[in-house]
């Protein structure tokens, strides 16, 4: 429920989740193209309680996977049968990392882990 304080409106946490989609909201950055940087950010998010119910590595994997999707999507246009719409979808969904407490779906967590495992430390 929105509260009014001298004309200023504040959103409750649940309302913010509806807008931003997660408990932690990170804008995409070149910084996340490096696994060590993702681990540092994950450590901060977990240690400050912004993300709960996940290990630091799980948080880092999600951040890194978003970076891989975001920065690699433009090269997909070069593959026959993959068009602009798929690239745009990946960029649109990866440009913001919304991390929900407890983690994403099982399938997505498996994808994040695979990307983490098979990609180099930096791309």
PDB file of C-alpha atoms in Angstrom:
ATOM      1  CA  UNK A   1       0.000   0.000   0.000  1.00  0.00           C
ATOM      2  CA  UNK A   2       1.372   3.405  -0.913  1.00  0.00           C
ATOM      3  CA  UNK A   3       1.894   5.855   1.928  1.00  0.00           C
ATOM      4  CA  UNK A   4       1.727   9.602   1.521  1.00  0.00           C
ATOM      5  CA  UNK A   5       4.128  11.842   3.441  1.00  0.00           C
ATOM      6  CA  UNK A   6       3.682  15.526   2.641  1.00  0.00           C
ATOM      7  CA  UNK A   7       3.002  14.831  -1.015  1.00  0.00           C
ATOM      8  CA  UNK A   8       5.795  12.239  -1.393  1.00  0.00           C
ATOM      9  CA  UNK A   9       4.683   8.717  -2.201  1.00  0.00           C
ATOM     10  CA  UNK A  10       6.641   5.685  -1.060  1.00  0.00           C
ATOM     11  CA  UNK A  11       6.271   2.183  -2.430  1.00  0.00           C
ATOM     12  CA  UNK A  12       6.162  -0.845  -0.187  1.00  0.00           C
ATOM     13  CA  UNK A  13       8.747  -3.604  -0.793  1.00  0.00           C
ATOM     14  CA  UNK A  14       6.191  -5.841  -2.538  1.00  0.00           C
ATOM     15  CA  UNK A  15       5.238  -2.987  -4.872  1.00  0.00           C
ATOM     16  CA  UNK A  16       8.900  -2.407  -5.709  1.00  0.00           C
ATOM     17  CA  UNK A  17       9.284  -6.107  -6.535  1.00  0.00           C
ATOM     18  CA  UNK A  18       6.437  -5.775  -9.021  1.00  0.00           C
ATOM     19  CA  UNK A  19       8.267  -2.898 -10.689  1.00  0.00           C
ATOM     20  CA  UNK A  20      11.832  -4.205 -10.553  1.00  0.00           C
ATOM     21  CA  UNK A  21      11.184  -7.954 -10.457  1.00  0.00           C
ATOM     22  CA  UNK A  22      13.573  -9.006  -7.698  1.00  0.00           C
ATOM     23  CA  UNK A  23      15.058  -8.331  -4.296  1.00  0.00           C
ATOM     24  CA  UNK A  24      18.264  -6.970  -5.834  1.00  0.00           C
ATOM     25  CA  UNK A  25      18.284  -4.919  -9.007  1.00  0.00           C
ATOM     26  CA  UNK A  26      21.544  -4.437 -10.945  1.00  0.00           C
ATOM     27  CA  UNK A  27      21.932  -2.553 -14.192  1.00  0.00           C
ATOM     28  CA  UNK A  28      24.162  -4.362 -16.662  1.00  0.00           C
ATOM     29  CA  UNK A  29      27.775  -3.234 -16.817  1.00  0.00           C
ATOM     30  CA  UNK A  30      31.019  -4.335 -18.495  1.00  0.00           C
ATOM     31  CA  UNK A  31      32.180  -4.957 -14.919  1.00  0.00           C
ATOM     32  CA  UNK A  32      30.120  -8.179 -14.880  1.00  0.00           C
ATOM     33  CA  UNK A  33      32.028  -9.680 -17.809  1.00  0.00           C
ATOM     34  CA  UNK A  34      34.533 -10.921 -15.210  1.00  0.00           C
ATOM     35  CA  UNK A  35      33.704 -13.754 -12.786  1.00  0.00           C
ATOM     36  CA  UNK A  36      35.783 -12.247  -9.963  1.00  0.00           C
ATOM     37  CA  UNK A  37      33.811  -9.012 -10.214  1.00  0.00           C
ATOM     38  CA  UNK A  38      30.567 -10.984 -10.129  1.00  0.00           C
ATOM     39  CA  UNK A  39      31.779 -12.761  -6.978  1.00  0.00           C
ATOM     40  CA  UNK A  40      32.618  -9.429  -5.324  1.00  0.00           C
ATOM     41  CA  UNK A  41      29.167  -8.070  -6.114  1.00  0.00           C
ATOM     42  CA  UNK A  42      27.544 -11.309  -4.940  1.00  0.00           C
ATOM     43  CA  UNK A  43      29.470 -11.184  -1.670  1.00  0.00           C
ATOM     44  CA  UNK A  44      28.219  -7.642  -1.067  1.00  0.00           C
ATOM     45  CA  UNK A  45      24.601  -8.554  -1.890  1.00  0.00           C
ATOM     46  CA  UNK A  46      24.592 -11.625   0.357  1.00  0.00           C
ATOM     47  CA  UNK A  47      26.554 -10.120   3.264  1.00  0.00           C
ATOM     48  CA  UNK A  48      24.316  -7.046   3.415  1.00  0.00           C
ATOM     49  CA  UNK A  49      21.150  -9.168   3.273  1.00  0.00           C
ATOM     50  CA  UNK A  50      19.926  -7.710  -0.037  1.00  0.00           C
ATOM     51  CA  UNK A  51      19.737 -11.289  -1.314  1.00  0.00           C
ATOM     52  CA  UNK A  52      18.919 -14.221   0.950  1.00  0.00           C
ATOM     53  CA  UNK A  53      18.456 -17.942   0.404  1.00  0.00           C
ATOM     54  CA  UNK A  54      21.267 -18.181  -2.154  1.00  0.00           C
ATOM     55  CA  UNK A  55      24.988 -18.768  -1.942  1.00  0.00           C
ATOM     56  CA  UNK A  56      27.410 -16.133  -3.149  1.00  0.00           C
ATOM     57  CA  UNK A  57      28.336 -18.396  -6.045  1.00  0.00           C
ATOM     58  CA  UNK A  58      24.698 -18.790  -7.112  1.00  0.00           C
ATOM     59  CA  UNK A  59      24.263 -15.010  -7.122  1.00  0.00           C
ATOM     60  CA  UNK A  60      27.519 -14.547  -9.054  1.00  0.00           C
ATOM     61  CA  UNK A  61      26.454 -17.173 -11.593  1.00  0.00           C
ATOM     62  CA  UNK A  62      23.180 -15.361 -12.238  1.00  0.00           C
ATOM     63  CA  UNK A  63      24.925 -12.020 -12.699  1.00  0.00           C
ATOM     64  CA  UNK A  64      27.562 -13.513 -15.016  1.00  0.00           C
ATOM     65  CA  UNK A  65      24.985 -15.387 -17.112  1.00  0.00           C
ATOM     66  CA  UNK A  66      23.052 -12.166 -17.653  1.00  0.00           C
ATOM     67  CA  UNK A  67      26.260 -10.473 -18.801  1.00  0.00           C
ATOM     68  CA  UNK A  68      27.030 -13.299 -21.228  1.00  0.00           C
ATOM     69  CA  UNK A  69      23.516 -13.095 -22.701  1.00  0.00           C
ATOM     70  CA  UNK A  70      23.588  -9.308 -22.906  1.00  0.00           C
ATOM     71  CA  UNK A  71      27.022  -8.899 -24.476  1.00  0.00           C
ATOM     72  CA  UNK A  72      26.929 -12.010 -26.674  1.00  0.00           C
ATOM     73  CA  UNK A  73      23.431 -11.539 -28.112  1.00  0.00           C
ATOM     74  CA  UNK A  74      24.500  -9.299 -31.027  1.00  0.00           C
ATOM     75  CA  UNK A  75      26.686 -12.106 -32.426  1.00  0.00           C
ATOM     76  CA  UNK A  76      23.630 -14.392 -32.658  1.00  0.00           C
ATOM     77  CA  UNK A  77      22.449 -12.487 -35.713  1.00  0.00           C
ATOM     78  CA  UNK A  78      25.290 -14.112 -37.643  1.00  0.00           C
ATOM     79  CA  UNK A  79      23.797 -17.585 -37.111  1.00  0.00           C
ATOM     80  CA  UNK A  80      21.327 -18.592 -39.860  1.00  0.00           C
ATOM     81  CA  UNK A  81      17.745 -18.720 -38.598  1.00  0.00           C
ATOM     82  CA  UNK A  82      18.336 -16.471 -35.624  1.00  0.00           C
ATOM     83  CA  UNK A  83      17.061 -13.032 -36.245  1.00  0.00           C
ATOM     84  CA  UNK A  84      16.889  -9.594 -34.730  1.00  0.00           C
ATOM     85  CA  UNK A  85      13.917 -10.494 -32.517  1.00  0.00           C
ATOM     86  CA  UNK A  86      15.828 -13.174 -30.581  1.00  0.00           C
ATOM     87  CA  UNK A  87      18.793 -10.869 -30.115  1.00  0.00           C
ATOM     88  CA  UNK A  88      16.496  -8.063 -28.940  1.00  0.00           C
ATOM     89  CA  UNK A  89      14.734 -10.424 -26.519  1.00  0.00           C
ATOM     90  CA  UNK A  90      18.034 -11.477 -24.916  1.00  0.00           C
ATOM     91  CA  UNK A  91      19.339  -7.928 -24.654  1.00  0.00           C
ATOM     92  CA  UNK A  92      16.049  -6.646 -23.205  1.00  0.00           C
ATOM     93  CA  UNK A  93      15.897  -9.395 -20.569  1.00  0.00           C
ATOM     94  CA  UNK A  94      19.571  -9.358 -19.645  1.00  0.00           C
ATOM     95  CA  UNK A  95      20.225  -5.630 -19.393  1.00  0.00           C
ATOM     96  CA  UNK A  96      18.911  -5.675 -15.830  1.00  0.00           C
ATOM     97  CA  UNK A  97      19.709  -8.416 -13.338  1.00  0.00           C
ATOM     98  CA  UNK A  98      16.783  -8.926 -10.969  1.00  0.00           C
ATOM     99  CA  UNK A  99      17.798 -11.403  -8.287  1.00  0.00           C
ATOM    100  CA  UNK A 100      14.970 -12.814  -6.199  1.00  0.00           C
ATOM    101  CA  UNK A 101      15.587 -14.166  -2.723  1.00  0.00           C
ATOM    102  CA  UNK A 102      15.890 -17.932  -2.919  1.00  0.00           C
ATOM    103  CA  UNK A 103      16.977 -17.886  -6.550  1.00  0.00           C
ATOM    104  CA  UNK A 104      15.434 -18.313  -9.955  1.00  0.00           C
ATOM    105  CA  UNK A 105      13.676 -21.363 -11.401  1.00  0.00           C
ATOM    106  CA  UNK A 106      15.550 -24.669 -11.352  1.00  0.00           C
ATOM    107  CA  UNK A 107      16.005 -24.643 -15.128  1.00  0.00           C
ATOM    108  CA  UNK A 108      17.438 -21.135 -15.124  1.00  0.00           C
ATOM    109  CA  UNK A 109      19.776 -21.938 -12.212  1.00  0.00           C
ATOM    110  CA  UNK A 110      21.048 -24.917 -14.203  1.00  0.00           C
ATOM    111  CA  UNK A 111      21.650 -22.654 -17.208  1.00  0.00           C
ATOM    112  CA  UNK A 112      23.478 -20.085 -15.041  1.00  0.00           C
ATOM    113  CA  UNK A 113      25.681 -22.847 -13.624  1.00  0.00           C
ATOM    114  CA  UNK A 114      26.465 -24.248 -17.098  1.00  0.00           C
ATOM    115  CA  UNK A 115      27.390 -20.800 -18.423  1.00  0.00           C
ATOM    116  CA  UNK A 116      29.616 -20.240 -15.378  1.00  0.00           C
ATOM    117  CA  UNK A 117      31.288 -23.630 -15.824  1.00  0.00           C
ATOM    118  CA  UNK A 118      31.926 -23.508 -19.558  1.00  0.00           C
ATOM    119  CA  UNK A 119      32.803 -19.834 -20.067  1.00  0.00           C
ATOM    120  CA  UNK A 120      36.233 -18.466 -19.235  1.00  0.00           C
ATOM    121  CA  UNK A 121      36.880 -16.208 -16.263  1.00  0.00           C
ATOM    122  CA  UNK A 122      36.355 -13.184 -18.469  1.00  0.00           C
ATOM    123  CA  UNK A 123      34.930 -12.607 -21.923  1.00  0.00           C
TER     124      UNK A 123
END
